[in-house]
Short mmCIF file of C-alpha atoms in Angstrom, two decimals:
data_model
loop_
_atom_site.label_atom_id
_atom_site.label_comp_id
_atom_site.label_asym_id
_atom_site.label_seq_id
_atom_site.Cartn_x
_atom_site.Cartn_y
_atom_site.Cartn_z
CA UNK W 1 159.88 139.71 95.73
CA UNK W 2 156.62 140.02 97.84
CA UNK W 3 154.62 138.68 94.40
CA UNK W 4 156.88 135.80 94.02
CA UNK W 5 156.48 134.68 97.46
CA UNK W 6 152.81 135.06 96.90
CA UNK W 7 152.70 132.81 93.97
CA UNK W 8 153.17 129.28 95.32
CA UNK W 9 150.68 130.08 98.58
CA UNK W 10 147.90 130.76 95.45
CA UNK W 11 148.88 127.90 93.94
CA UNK W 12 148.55 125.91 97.11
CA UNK W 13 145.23 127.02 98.17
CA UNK W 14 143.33 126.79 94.76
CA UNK W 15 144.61 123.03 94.35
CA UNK W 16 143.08 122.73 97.94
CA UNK W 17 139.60 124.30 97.22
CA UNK W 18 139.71 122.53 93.91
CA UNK W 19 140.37 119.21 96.01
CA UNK W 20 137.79 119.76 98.43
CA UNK W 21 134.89 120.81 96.23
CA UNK W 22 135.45 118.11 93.91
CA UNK W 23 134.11 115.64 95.30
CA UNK W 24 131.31 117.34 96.22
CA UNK W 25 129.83 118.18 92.66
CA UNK W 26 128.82 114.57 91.97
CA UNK W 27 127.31 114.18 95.29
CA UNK W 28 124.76 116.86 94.60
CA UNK W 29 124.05 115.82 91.24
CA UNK W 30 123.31 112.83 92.51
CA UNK W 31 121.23 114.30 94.94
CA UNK W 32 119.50 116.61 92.41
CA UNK W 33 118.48 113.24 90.32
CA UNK W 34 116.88 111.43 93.46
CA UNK W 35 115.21 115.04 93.80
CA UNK W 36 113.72 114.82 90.63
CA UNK W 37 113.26 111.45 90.36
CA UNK W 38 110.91 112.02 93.49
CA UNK W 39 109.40 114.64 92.33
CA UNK W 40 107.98 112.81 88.78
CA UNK W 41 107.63 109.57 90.61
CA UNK W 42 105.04 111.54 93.02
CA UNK W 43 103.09 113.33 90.39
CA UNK W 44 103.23 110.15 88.21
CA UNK W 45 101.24 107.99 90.88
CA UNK W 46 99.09 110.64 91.34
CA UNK W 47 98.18 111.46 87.31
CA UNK W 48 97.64 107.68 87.58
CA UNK W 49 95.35 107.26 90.09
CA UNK W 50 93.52 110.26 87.72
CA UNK W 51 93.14 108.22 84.71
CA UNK W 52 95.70 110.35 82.96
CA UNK W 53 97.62 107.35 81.93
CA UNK W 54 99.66 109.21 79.14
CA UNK W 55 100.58 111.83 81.69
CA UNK W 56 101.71 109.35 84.20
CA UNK W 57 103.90 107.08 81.67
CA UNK W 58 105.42 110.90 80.94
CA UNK W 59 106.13 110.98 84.80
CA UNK W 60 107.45 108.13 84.99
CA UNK W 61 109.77 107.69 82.18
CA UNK W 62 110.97 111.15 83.68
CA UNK W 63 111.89 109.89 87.09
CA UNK W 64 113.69 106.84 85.49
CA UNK W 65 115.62 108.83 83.20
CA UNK W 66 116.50 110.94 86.28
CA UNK W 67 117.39 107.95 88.33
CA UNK W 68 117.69 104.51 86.24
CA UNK W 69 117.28 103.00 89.42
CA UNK W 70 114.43 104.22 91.17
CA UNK W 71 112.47 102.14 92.83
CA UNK W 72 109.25 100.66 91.62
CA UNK W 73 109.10 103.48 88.51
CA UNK W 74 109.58 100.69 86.34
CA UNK W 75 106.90 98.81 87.46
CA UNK W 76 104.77 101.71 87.14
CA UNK W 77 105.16 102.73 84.10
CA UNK W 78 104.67 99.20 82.45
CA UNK W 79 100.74 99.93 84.27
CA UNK W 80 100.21 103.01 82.84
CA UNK W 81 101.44 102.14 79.09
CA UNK W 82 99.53 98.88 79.49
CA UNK W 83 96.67 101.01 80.85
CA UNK W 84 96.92 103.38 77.58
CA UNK W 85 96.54 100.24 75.57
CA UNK W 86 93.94 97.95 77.17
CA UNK W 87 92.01 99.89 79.06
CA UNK W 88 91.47 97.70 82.31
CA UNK W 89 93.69 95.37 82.99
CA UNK W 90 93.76 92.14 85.42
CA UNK W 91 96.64 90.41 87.33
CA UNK W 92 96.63 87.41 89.49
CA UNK W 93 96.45 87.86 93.67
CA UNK W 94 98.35 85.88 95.73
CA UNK W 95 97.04 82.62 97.34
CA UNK W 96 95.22 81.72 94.47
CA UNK W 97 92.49 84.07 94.79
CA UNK W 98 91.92 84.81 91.59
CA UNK W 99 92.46 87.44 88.90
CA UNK W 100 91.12 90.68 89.80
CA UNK W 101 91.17 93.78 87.83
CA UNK W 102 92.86 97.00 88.43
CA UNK W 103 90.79 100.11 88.54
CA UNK W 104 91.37 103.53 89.52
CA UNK W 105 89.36 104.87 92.18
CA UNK W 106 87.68 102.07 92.93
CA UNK W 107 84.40 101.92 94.65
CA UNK W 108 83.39 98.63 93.28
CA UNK W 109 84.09 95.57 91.18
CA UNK W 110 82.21 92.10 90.12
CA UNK W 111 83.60 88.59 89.47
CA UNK W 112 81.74 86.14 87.59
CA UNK W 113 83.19 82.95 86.55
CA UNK W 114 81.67 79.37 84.90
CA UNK W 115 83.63 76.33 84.81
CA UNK W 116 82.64 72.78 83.36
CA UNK W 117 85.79 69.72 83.58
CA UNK W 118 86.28 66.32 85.40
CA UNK W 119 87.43 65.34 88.72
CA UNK W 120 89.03 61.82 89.40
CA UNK W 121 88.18 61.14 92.50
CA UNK W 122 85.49 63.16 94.33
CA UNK W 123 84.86 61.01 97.20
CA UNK W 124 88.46 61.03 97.95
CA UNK W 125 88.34 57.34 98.37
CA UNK W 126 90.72 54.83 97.90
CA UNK W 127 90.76 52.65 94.53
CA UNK W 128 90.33 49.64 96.37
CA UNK W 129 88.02 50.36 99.32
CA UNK W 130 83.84 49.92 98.66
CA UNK W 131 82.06 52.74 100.43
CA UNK W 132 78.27 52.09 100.97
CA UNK W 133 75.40 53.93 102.76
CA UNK W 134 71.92 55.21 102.30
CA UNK W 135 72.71 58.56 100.40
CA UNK W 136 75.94 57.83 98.27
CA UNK W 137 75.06 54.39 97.41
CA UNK W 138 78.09 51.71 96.32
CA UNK W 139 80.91 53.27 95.63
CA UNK W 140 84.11 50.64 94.50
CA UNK W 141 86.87 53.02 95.31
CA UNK W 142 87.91 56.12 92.66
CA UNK W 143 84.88 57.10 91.07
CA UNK W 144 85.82 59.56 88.37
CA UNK W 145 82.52 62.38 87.65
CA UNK W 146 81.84 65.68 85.40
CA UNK W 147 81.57 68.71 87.54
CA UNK W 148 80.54 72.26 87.04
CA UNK W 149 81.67 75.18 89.13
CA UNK W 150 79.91 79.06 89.56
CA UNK W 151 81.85 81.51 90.81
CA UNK W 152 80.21 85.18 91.83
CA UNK W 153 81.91 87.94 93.59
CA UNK W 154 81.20 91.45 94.30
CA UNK W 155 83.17 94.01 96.35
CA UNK W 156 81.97 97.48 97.29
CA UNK W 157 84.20 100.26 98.74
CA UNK W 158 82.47 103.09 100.72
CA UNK W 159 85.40 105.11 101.68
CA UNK W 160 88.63 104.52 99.58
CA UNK W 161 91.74 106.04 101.10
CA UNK W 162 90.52 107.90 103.34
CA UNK W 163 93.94 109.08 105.70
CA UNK W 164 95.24 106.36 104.60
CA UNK W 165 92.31 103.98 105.49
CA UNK W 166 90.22 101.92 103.00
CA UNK W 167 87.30 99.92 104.07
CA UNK W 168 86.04 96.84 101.79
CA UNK W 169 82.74 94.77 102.08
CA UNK W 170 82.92 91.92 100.13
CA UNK W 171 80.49 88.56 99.09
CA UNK W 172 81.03 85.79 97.37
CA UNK W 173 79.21 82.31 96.23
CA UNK W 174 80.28 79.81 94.88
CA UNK W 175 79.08 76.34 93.80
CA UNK W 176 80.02 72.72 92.22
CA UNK W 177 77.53 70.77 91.09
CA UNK W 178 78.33 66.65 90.32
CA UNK W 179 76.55 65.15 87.05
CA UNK W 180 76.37 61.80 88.46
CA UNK W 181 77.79 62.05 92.56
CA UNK W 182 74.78 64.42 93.16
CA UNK W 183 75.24 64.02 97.27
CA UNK W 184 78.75 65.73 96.82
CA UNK W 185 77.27 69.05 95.27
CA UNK W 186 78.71 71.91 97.19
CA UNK W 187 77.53 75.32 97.48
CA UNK W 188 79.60 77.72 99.76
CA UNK W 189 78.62 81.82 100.36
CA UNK W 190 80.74 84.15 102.14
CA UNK W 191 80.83 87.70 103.41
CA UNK W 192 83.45 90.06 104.89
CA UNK W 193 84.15 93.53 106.31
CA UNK W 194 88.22 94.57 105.74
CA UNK W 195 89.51 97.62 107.00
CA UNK W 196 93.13 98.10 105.46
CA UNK W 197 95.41 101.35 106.09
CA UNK W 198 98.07 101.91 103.35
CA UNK W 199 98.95 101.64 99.75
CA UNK W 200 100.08 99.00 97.21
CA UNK W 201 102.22 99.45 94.08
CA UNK W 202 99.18 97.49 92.98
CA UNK W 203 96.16 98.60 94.38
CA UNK W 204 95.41 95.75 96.78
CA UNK W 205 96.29 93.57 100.13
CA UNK W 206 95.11 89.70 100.66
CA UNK W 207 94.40 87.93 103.56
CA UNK W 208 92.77 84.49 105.05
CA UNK W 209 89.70 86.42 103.67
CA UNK W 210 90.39 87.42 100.25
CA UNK W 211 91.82 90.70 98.84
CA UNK W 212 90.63 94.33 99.19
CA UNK W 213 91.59 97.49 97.58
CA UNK W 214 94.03 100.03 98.76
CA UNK W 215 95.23 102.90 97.09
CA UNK W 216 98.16 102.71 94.58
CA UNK W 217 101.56 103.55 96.30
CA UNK W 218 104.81 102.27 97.50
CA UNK W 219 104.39 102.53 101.47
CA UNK W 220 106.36 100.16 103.10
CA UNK W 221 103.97 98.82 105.79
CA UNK W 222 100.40 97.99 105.21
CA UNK W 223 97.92 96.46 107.62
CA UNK W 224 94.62 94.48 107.06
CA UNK W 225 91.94 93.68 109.61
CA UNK W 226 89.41 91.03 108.44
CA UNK W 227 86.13 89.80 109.62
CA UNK W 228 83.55 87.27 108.23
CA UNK W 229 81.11 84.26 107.87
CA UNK W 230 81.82 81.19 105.53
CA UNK W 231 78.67 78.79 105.34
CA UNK W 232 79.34 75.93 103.65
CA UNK W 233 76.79 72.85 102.52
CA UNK W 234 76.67 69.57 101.11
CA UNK W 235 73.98 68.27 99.13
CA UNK W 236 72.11 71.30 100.74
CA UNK W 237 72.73 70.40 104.34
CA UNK W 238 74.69 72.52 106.42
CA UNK W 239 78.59 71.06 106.76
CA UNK W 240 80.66 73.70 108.39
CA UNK W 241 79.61 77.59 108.99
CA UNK W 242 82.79 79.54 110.45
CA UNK W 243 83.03 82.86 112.34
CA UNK W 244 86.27 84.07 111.36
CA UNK W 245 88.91 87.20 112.07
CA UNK W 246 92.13 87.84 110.50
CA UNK W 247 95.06 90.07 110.85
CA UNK W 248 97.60 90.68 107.98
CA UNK W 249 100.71 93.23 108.11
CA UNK W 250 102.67 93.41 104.68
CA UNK W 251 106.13 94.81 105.02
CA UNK W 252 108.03 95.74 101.41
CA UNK W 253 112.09 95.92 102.47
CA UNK W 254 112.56 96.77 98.95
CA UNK W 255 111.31 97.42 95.29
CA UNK W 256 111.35 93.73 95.04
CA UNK W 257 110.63 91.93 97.89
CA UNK W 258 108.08 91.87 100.55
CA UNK W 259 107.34 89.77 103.82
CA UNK W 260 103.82 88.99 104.93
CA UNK W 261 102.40 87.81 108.09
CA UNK W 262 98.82 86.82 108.81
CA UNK W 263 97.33 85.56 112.09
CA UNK W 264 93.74 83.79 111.49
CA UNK W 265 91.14 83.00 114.41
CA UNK W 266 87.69 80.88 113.51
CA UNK W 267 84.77 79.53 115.42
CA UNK W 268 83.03 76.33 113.45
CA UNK W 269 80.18 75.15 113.75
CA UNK W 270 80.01 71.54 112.24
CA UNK W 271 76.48 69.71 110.74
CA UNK W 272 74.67 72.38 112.28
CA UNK W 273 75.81 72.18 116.15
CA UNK W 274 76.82 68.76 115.99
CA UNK W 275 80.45 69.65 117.09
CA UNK W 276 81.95 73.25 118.07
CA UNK W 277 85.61 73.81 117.16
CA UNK W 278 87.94 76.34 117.77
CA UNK W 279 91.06 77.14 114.68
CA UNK W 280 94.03 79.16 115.39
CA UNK W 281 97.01 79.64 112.64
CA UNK W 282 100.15 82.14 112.22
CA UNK W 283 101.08 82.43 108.35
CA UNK W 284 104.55 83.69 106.89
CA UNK W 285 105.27 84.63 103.55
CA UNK W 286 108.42 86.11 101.49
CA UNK W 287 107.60 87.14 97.59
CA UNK W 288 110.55 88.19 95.10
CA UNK W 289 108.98 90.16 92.65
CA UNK W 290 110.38 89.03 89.51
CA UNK W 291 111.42 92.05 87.65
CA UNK W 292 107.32 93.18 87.37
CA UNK W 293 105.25 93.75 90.29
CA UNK W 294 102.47 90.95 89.07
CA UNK W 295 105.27 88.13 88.27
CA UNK W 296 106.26 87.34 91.88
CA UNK W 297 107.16 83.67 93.29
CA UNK W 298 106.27 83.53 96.90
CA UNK W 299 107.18 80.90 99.42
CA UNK W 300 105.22 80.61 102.76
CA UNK W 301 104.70 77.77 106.01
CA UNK W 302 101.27 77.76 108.14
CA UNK W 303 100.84 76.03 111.46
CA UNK W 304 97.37 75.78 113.07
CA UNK W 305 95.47 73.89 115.06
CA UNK W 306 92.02 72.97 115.49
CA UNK W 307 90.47 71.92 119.04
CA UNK W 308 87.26 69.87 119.74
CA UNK W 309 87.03 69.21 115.39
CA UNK W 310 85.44 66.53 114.41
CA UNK W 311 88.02 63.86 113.88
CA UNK W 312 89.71 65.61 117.40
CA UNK W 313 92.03 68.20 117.99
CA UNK W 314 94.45 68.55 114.70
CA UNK W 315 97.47 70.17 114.57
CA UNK W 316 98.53 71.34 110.76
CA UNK W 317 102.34 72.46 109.76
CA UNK W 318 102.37 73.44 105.92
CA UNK W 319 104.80 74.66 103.24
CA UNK W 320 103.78 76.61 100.22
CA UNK W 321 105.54 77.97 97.28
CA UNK W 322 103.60 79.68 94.31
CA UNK W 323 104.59 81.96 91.42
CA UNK W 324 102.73 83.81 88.69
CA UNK W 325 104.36 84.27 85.29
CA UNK W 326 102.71 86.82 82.70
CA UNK W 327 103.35 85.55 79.59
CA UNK W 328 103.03 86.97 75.86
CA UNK W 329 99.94 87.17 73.94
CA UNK W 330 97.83 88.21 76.74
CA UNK W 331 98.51 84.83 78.47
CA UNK W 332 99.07 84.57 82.35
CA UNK W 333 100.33 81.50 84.22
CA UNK W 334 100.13 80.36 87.99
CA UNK W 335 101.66 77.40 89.44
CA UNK W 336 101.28 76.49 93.31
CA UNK W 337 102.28 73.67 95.27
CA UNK W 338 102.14 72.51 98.93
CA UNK W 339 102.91 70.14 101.26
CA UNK W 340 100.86 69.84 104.59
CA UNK W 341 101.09 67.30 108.02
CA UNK W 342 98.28 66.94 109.87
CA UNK W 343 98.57 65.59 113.38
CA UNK W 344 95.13 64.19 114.67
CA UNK W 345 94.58 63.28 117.83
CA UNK W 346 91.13 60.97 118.62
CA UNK W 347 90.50 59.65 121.88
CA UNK W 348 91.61 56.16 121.38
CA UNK W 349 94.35 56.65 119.04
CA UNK W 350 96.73 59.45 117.53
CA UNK W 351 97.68 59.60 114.21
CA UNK W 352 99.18 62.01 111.61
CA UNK W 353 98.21 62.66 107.64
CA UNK W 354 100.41 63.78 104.79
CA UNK W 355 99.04 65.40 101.80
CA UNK W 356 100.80 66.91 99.01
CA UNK W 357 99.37 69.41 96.19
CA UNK W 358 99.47 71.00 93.14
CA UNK W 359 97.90 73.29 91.09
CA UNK W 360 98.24 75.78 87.79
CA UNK W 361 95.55 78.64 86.24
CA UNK W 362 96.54 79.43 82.44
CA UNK W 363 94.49 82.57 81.87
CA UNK W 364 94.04 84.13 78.36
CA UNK W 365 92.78 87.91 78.11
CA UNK W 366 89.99 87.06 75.12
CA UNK W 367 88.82 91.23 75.14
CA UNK W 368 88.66 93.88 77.60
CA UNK W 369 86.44 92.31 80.31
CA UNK W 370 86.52 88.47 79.49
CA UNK W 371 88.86 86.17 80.39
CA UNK W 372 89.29 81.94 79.56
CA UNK W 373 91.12 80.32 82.24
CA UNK W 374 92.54 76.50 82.14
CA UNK W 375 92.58 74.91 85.45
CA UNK W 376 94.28 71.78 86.63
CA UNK W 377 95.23 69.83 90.46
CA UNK W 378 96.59 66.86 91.61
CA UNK W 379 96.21 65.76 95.29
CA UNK W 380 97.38 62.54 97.17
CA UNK W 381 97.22 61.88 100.92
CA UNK W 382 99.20 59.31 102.52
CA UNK W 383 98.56 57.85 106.13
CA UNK W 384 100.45 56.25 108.65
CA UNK W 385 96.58 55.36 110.20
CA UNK W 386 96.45 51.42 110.45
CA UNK W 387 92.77 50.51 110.03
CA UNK W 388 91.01 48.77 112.92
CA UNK W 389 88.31 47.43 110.00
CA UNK W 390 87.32 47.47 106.60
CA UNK W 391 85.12 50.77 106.75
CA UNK W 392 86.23 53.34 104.30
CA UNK W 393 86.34 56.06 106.97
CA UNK W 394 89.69 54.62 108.60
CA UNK W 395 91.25 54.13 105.16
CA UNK W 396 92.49 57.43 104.16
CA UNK W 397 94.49 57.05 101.52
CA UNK W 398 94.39 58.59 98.42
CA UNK W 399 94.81 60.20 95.38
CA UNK W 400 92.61 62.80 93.34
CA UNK W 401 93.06 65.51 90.25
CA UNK W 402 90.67 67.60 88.28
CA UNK W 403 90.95 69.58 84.93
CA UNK W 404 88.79 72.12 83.51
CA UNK W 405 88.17 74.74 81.37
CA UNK W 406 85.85 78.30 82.22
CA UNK W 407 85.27 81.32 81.58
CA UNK W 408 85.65 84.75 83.83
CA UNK W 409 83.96 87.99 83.43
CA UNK W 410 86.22 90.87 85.16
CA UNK W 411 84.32 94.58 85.95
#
């Protein structure tokens, strides 16, 4: 009798236990996978950053099968296979600053790029206004002009992750020479010191300055301190030098977004002391990668203002949307476009300027290190200025686009 009464309380209690462990057996598989996905993700990144590419892609195709979902493995491994096959490879940094190559352990790279095409509308004059003085000439409105460009930059890195610090020192020159318009040549140099904590699934952070390297990760914070000269001259006479300091954070919410925000600070000098200004702006961005960490489309506003410049204090509200696409056949494209108000106001009279752009790079990988890139823009500024004469400084009008074809040498 005792056994019989026994029976049902067994019965009871294993479908309890049963019931209550159940759900727990999933729930630590699926904590085992993350586990392990971890785990290979870790060891991928860091056979990566190695140069043991075959390793890495091992890793990685490990933590994926462990978790299909697992952020930014994906990404990764499509580096290290690509790595395996090319050798170096290049993407395209946000802001239009360029392709840049990716390198492990990087403690320096080199830019050089050569670029011959036509411009529409140098001057930035309007088709129907004559322009006239002692160095330009006669200009009747739009005159269209060949014009070749140099690019140089070099970047050394003299501690590279460091505690999660990375310092960058960085120059660059560039120049555009006019075959006919020779008092428009331009030849710019720059210089900058960047001190960046954190990592990058790709190995780099941008700011007002330009990019620097950082070591290859997936933190989710990143910070960038920049400092810097820009001289710029026209015709070889000094136009604008500027003192400038920059701050950029870069949050990444997830595997496929990120939010950046840059604050900018610059002291110029214009025609060599002529006129002292002072330039503040505050910069947000939002980029969606788009399923790969170097096809993003990023959308972005900018205000500034400018005090003491010389047309008068200026304040600048602008919207920008870019997005790079890496197409088949080693062939990369980057579109940008943006729409910006200036407000200027002069002592007799205030005034505001509209001016809309657009832009694309078509870049096609030619061998390891060598790179031809298509390049084409079209500007037009519109006014609400009424002109108190018929000098071509008050009309400001106009409309301008270029087109041409170089090539760039990536180490």
């Amino acid at each position: 009798m005792r056994r019989q009464r026994l029976r049902p309380t067994l019965l009871v209690l294993t479908v309890l236990i049963a019931l209550m462990t159940a759900p727990l057996v999933p729930v630590f598989a699926a904590e085992r996978s993350t586990a392990a996905a971890e785990v290979a993700f870790t060891y991928g990144v860091r056979a990566y950053n190695h140069g043991d590419f075959a390793e890495a892609a091992r890793l990685f195709r490990e933590a994926l099968e462990a978790e299909p979902g697992y952020p930014d493995a994906r990404t990764w491994l499509d580096l290290a296979e690509r790595r395996q096959r090319e050798g170096a490879v290049a993407v395209t940094a946000p802001g239009f600053a360029g392709l840049l190559p990716l390198r492990d352990q990087p403690r320096f790279d080199l830019r050089a790029g050569a670029a011959y095409g036509t411009d529409s509308n140098p001057a930035e004059l309007p088709k129907d206004v004559i322009a006239f003085g002692g160095a330009i000439g006669t200009l009747r409105g739009e005159v269209k002009d060949k014009v070749s460009d140099l690019d140089l930059r070099a970047g050394v890195y003299p501690f590279y992750g460091k505690s999660g610090w990375s310092l960058g020192l960085t120059g660059q020159v560039k120049a555009a020479r006019f075959a006919d318009l020779d008092f428009l040549n331009e030849r710019q140099w720059s210089a900058a010191a960047q001190l960046a904590w954190g990592s990058d699934p790709l190995g780099y952070l941008t700011g007002p300055l330009g990019y620097t390297r950082v070591p290859f990760g997936a933190g989710r914070v990143s910070f960038l301190l920049q400092a810097g000269r820009t001289d710029t001259r026209l015709n070889g006479d000094p136009l604008v030098t500027a003192d400038e300091a920059a701050l950029s954070v870069v949050l990444r919410e997830t595997a496929a977004t990120a939010t950046q925000v840059e604050l900018d600070g610059q002291r110029r000098d214009y025609l060599d002391g002529v006129r002292k200004a002072d330039f503040q702006s505050v910069g947000l961005s939002q980029l969606f990668f788009l399923g790969r960490r170097n096809r993003y489309l990023r959308i972005g506003a900018v205000h500034g203002k400018e005090t003491r410049g010389l047309e008068g204090d200026t304040t600048s509200d602008a919207g920008t949307a870019e997005v790079a696409l890496p197409l088949g056949g080693r062939w990369t494209l980057q579109l940008a476009a943006s729409r910006t108000r200036d407000k200027i106001d002069r002592p007799a009279k205030s005034f505001a300027d509209t001016t809309t752009r657009a832009a694309g790079i078509l870049t096609w990988q030619a061998c390891r290190h060598l790179y031809v890139t298509g390049r084409a823009s079209w500007t037009k500024r519109d006014s609400d200025l009424v002109p108190a004469s018929s000098t071509a400084l008050d009309f400001r009008d106009f409309r301008r686009t270029t087109a041409s074809l170089g090539l760039l040498w990536l180490w």
